[in-house]
Amino acid sequence: MKKKNKEKTMKFEYVITAETTIVLPNYNENGFLHALIGNGEGFTKVELSPYDLMDINLRYRGSSLRGAMDGAEILVRGTMNPIVLDQEEILIFFPSSSPLRKECVWFGLRHIVDSVALDKKLTQVNLSNGSAVSVNVSKRTFDKKLTKAYELQYKIQERKKNFENLNMRLQSSYHLYIKENGVNYETEDEKGGGRDAAI
């Protein structure tokens, strides 16, 4: 069971944004697992593991990595699902393997250009900033993960549109009064038309 990050403080260098291309595992000179955050200009080393880094970013936004994985499973079936890191920006990342594994790499969906098979279980992933990274996963498996991430993105976008359309249709105003029983409420029309009309 992973230790929760409630005691950790969010720092500027921990922040994952739309510019983040990739999060890689990286062992320091003392053998501790840390993370490298990739962006358009290079890498930032942070003293958190990739799992803890993703988790603290989600906690800062009011969720958790476990919660994000559970939420994604509702929309896309399977295991090792992609996650929505930021609902407003629809910022989606997906893991190369189980997030609990030390070798897990996190990819920013919007920065994937394509993938190339280097071996049966080795794939080169080309990123939007011209960088490339090799991961220990077959191209077929990587492409399935990529497809699932796009599926999650599509479903999130569609639900967001549906909510926006629903909100535009619900523009009528109302004035509610508490009823004599002190529990239920009624509208002004109901108040004038009969005290027993309940909402």
Short mmCIF file of C-alpha atoms in Angstrom, two decimals:
data_model
loop_
_atom_site.label_atom_id
_atom_site.label_comp_id
_atom_site.label_asym_id
_atom_site.label_seq_id
_atom_site.Cartn_x
_atom_site.Cartn_y
_atom_site.Cartn_z
CA MET A 1 0.00 0.00 0.00
CA LYS A 2 1.40 3.38 -0.98
CA LYS A 3 2.06 5.96 1.71
CA LYS A 4 -0.23 8.94 1.34
CA ASN A 5 1.18 12.38 0.63
CA LYS A 6 -0.92 14.33 3.09
CA GLU A 7 2.21 15.41 4.97
CA LYS A 8 4.01 16.59 1.83
CA THR A 9 3.92 20.24 0.84
CA MET A 10 3.31 21.25 -2.76
CA LYS A 11 6.31 23.08 -4.20
CA PHE A 12 6.65 25.08 -7.39
CA GLU A 13 9.03 22.55 -8.93
CA TYR A 14 6.49 19.74 -8.39
CA VAL A 15 3.79 21.30 -10.56
CA ILE A 16 2.76 19.37 -13.65
CA THR A 17 1.20 21.56 -16.33
CA ALA A 18 0.05 21.41 -19.95
CA GLU A 19 3.71 21.93 -20.91
CA THR A 20 4.81 18.73 -19.14
CA THR A 21 5.66 16.09 -21.73
CA ILE A 22 6.73 13.17 -19.56
CA VAL A 23 7.51 12.05 -16.00
CA LEU A 24 10.39 9.57 -15.71
CA PRO A 25 11.75 7.51 -12.80
CA ASN A 26 15.26 8.50 -11.73
CA TYR A 27 17.44 7.08 -8.94
CA ASN A 28 19.72 9.54 -7.18
CA GLU A 29 23.28 8.81 -6.04
CA ASN A 30 21.96 7.38 -2.75
CA GLY A 31 19.63 4.94 -4.48
CA PHE A 32 16.38 6.80 -3.72
CA LEU A 33 13.72 6.79 -6.42
CA HIS A 34 12.95 10.31 -7.59
CA ALA A 35 11.33 11.76 -10.71
CA LEU A 36 12.37 13.75 -13.75
CA ILE A 37 9.72 16.11 -15.12
CA GLY A 38 10.16 16.72 -18.83
CA ASN A 39 9.02 19.86 -20.63
CA GLY A 40 9.87 21.78 -23.77
CA GLU A 41 13.19 23.01 -22.39
CA GLY A 42 14.58 19.97 -20.59
CA PHE A 43 14.11 18.20 -17.28
CA THR A 44 13.52 19.16 -13.67
CA LYS A 45 14.66 16.77 -10.95
CA VAL A 46 12.36 16.48 -7.95
CA GLU A 47 12.75 14.54 -4.71
CA LEU A 48 9.54 12.57 -5.13
CA SER A 49 8.93 9.28 -6.89
CA PRO A 50 6.79 9.47 -10.05
CA TYR A 51 3.87 7.92 -8.13
CA ASP A 52 4.12 10.47 -5.32
CA LEU A 53 4.60 13.31 -7.80
CA MET A 54 1.41 12.45 -9.67
CA ASP A 55 -0.43 11.94 -6.39
CA ILE A 56 0.58 15.27 -4.86
CA ASN A 57 -0.42 17.10 -8.06
CA LEU A 58 -3.85 15.51 -7.91
CA ARG A 59 -4.20 16.21 -4.18
CA TYR A 60 -3.34 19.85 -4.83
CA ARG A 61 -6.26 19.88 -7.29
CA GLY A 62 -8.58 18.19 -4.76
CA SER A 63 -8.23 14.55 -5.78
CA SER A 64 -5.65 11.75 -5.51
CA LEU A 65 -3.98 9.30 -7.83
CA ARG A 66 -6.15 6.48 -6.48
CA GLY A 67 -9.26 8.60 -6.98
CA ALA A 68 -8.23 9.60 -10.51
CA MET A 69 -7.62 5.97 -11.45
CA ASP A 70 -10.97 4.91 -10.00
CA GLY A 71 -12.70 7.76 -11.87
CA ALA A 72 -11.06 6.81 -15.17
CA GLU A 73 -12.16 3.20 -14.74
CA ILE A 74 -15.79 4.36 -14.83
CA LEU A 75 -15.26 5.79 -18.32
CA VAL A 76 -12.69 3.40 -19.80
CA ARG A 77 -12.60 -0.22 -18.71
CA GLY A 78 -9.43 -2.08 -17.87
CA THR A 79 -6.33 -1.70 -15.76
CA MET A 80 -3.44 0.78 -15.76
CA ASN A 81 -5.83 3.40 -17.07
CA PRO A 82 -5.00 6.97 -18.07
CA ILE A 83 -5.91 9.69 -15.60
CA VAL A 84 -7.31 13.20 -15.82
CA LEU A 85 -4.83 15.39 -13.99
CA ASP A 86 -6.77 18.61 -14.55
CA GLN A 87 -10.49 18.59 -15.43
CA GLU A 88 -10.58 22.21 -16.58
CA GLU A 89 -7.75 21.82 -19.09
CA ILE A 90 -8.59 18.15 -19.75
CA LEU A 91 -4.97 17.35 -18.96
CA ILE A 92 -4.51 13.60 -19.42
CA PHE A 93 -1.52 11.41 -18.55
CA PHE A 94 -1.14 7.67 -18.97
CA PRO A 95 1.34 5.18 -17.45
CA SER A 96 3.65 2.84 -19.35
CA SER A 97 3.00 0.13 -16.75
CA SER A 98 1.37 -0.18 -13.36
CA PRO A 99 1.86 3.12 -11.47
CA LEU A 100 3.05 1.02 -8.51
CA ARG A 101 6.02 -0.29 -10.48
CA LYS A 102 9.27 1.62 -10.08
CA GLU A 103 9.94 1.71 -13.84
CA CYS A 104 6.60 3.34 -14.66
CA VAL A 105 6.83 6.31 -17.03
CA TRP A 106 3.97 8.84 -17.30
CA PHE A 107 3.22 10.39 -20.71
CA GLY A 108 1.35 13.63 -21.36
CA LEU A 109 -1.24 12.69 -24.01
CA ARG A 110 -1.13 16.00 -25.88
CA HIS A 111 2.62 15.63 -26.45
CA ILE A 112 2.65 12.19 -28.10
CA VAL A 113 3.57 12.37 -31.79
CA ASP A 114 4.01 8.69 -32.64
CA SER A 115 5.66 5.47 -31.54
CA VAL A 116 8.20 3.18 -33.23
CA ALA A 117 8.96 -0.46 -32.39
CA LEU A 118 12.66 -0.91 -31.59
CA ASP A 119 12.27 -4.51 -30.44
CA LYS A 120 9.50 -6.88 -29.38
CA LYS A 121 9.31 -5.24 -25.97
CA LEU A 122 10.99 -1.90 -26.59
CA THR A 123 9.26 1.15 -28.07
CA GLN A 124 10.52 4.60 -28.95
CA VAL A 125 8.01 7.34 -28.21
CA ASN A 126 8.45 10.61 -30.10
CA LEU A 127 7.30 13.76 -28.32
CA SER A 128 6.03 17.14 -29.50
CA ASN A 129 9.25 18.97 -28.57
CA GLY A 130 11.36 16.74 -30.83
CA SER A 131 12.52 14.50 -27.98
CA ALA A 132 12.31 10.71 -27.97
CA VAL A 133 12.25 8.21 -25.12
CA SER A 134 12.56 4.42 -25.16
CA VAL A 135 10.29 2.41 -22.84
CA ASN A 136 10.20 -1.28 -22.00
CA VAL A 137 6.83 -2.02 -23.51
CA SER A 138 5.81 -3.40 -26.90
CA LYS A 139 4.51 -0.98 -29.51
CA ARG A 140 1.19 -2.85 -29.56
CA THR A 141 0.78 -2.41 -25.80
CA PHE A 142 1.84 1.24 -25.92
CA ASP A 143 -0.59 1.99 -28.75
CA LYS A 144 -3.43 0.35 -26.80
CA LYS A 145 -2.64 2.61 -23.84
CA LEU A 146 -2.53 5.62 -26.16
CA THR A 147 -5.91 4.71 -27.69
CA LYS A 148 -7.42 4.34 -24.23
CA ALA A 149 -6.10 7.79 -23.28
CA TYR A 150 -7.73 9.30 -26.38
CA GLU A 151 -10.95 7.51 -25.50
CA LEU A 152 -10.89 9.05 -22.03
CA GLN A 153 -10.20 12.49 -23.50
CA TYR A 154 -13.12 12.16 -25.92
CA LYS A 155 -15.55 11.06 -23.20
CA ILE A 156 -14.48 13.88 -20.86
CA GLN A 157 -14.91 16.45 -23.66
CA GLU A 158 -18.36 15.08 -24.57
CA ARG A 159 -19.55 15.15 -20.97
CA LYS A 160 -18.24 18.67 -20.56
CA LYS A 161 -20.24 19.77 -23.64
CA ASN A 162 -23.36 18.03 -22.33
CA PHE A 163 -23.11 19.84 -19.00
CA GLU A 164 -22.59 23.18 -20.73
CA ASN A 165 -25.65 22.60 -22.96
CA LEU A 166 -27.75 21.55 -19.98
CA ASN A 167 -26.70 24.64 -18.05
CA MET A 168 -27.72 26.90 -20.96
CA ARG A 169 -31.22 25.36 -20.99
CA LEU A 170 -31.72 25.79 -17.24
CA GLN A 171 -31.92 29.56 -17.08
CA SER A 172 -35.26 30.09 -15.27
CA SER A 173 -35.15 31.74 -11.85
CA TYR A 174 -37.16 30.84 -8.76
CA HIS A 175 -37.84 32.00 -5.22
CA LEU A 176 -38.21 29.30 -2.58
CA TYR A 177 -39.96 29.55 0.77
CA ILE A 178 -39.58 27.12 3.62
CA LYS A 179 -42.86 25.41 4.45
CA GLU A 180 -44.61 25.43 7.78
CA ASN A 181 -43.13 22.03 8.64
CA GLY A 182 -39.69 23.70 8.61
CA VAL A 183 -38.22 21.07 6.29
CA ASN A 184 -39.65 21.15 2.75
CA TYR A 185 -39.58 24.10 0.39
CA GLU A 186 -42.14 25.55 -2.00
CA THR A 187 -42.16 28.10 -4.81
CA GLU A 188 -44.05 31.37 -4.73
CA ASP A 189 -46.75 29.90 -7.04
CA GLU A 190 -47.23 26.91 -4.77
CA LYS A 191 -47.34 29.13 -1.72
CA GLY A 192 -50.22 31.11 -3.19
CA GLY A 193 -51.98 28.08 -4.69
CA GLY A 194 -51.92 25.68 -1.78
CA ARG A 195 -49.82 24.99 1.25
CA ASP A 196 -49.63 21.28 0.60
CA ALA A 197 -47.79 21.48 -2.73
CA ALA A 198 -44.30 20.07 -2.11
CA ILE A 199 -41.05 20.28 -4.04
#
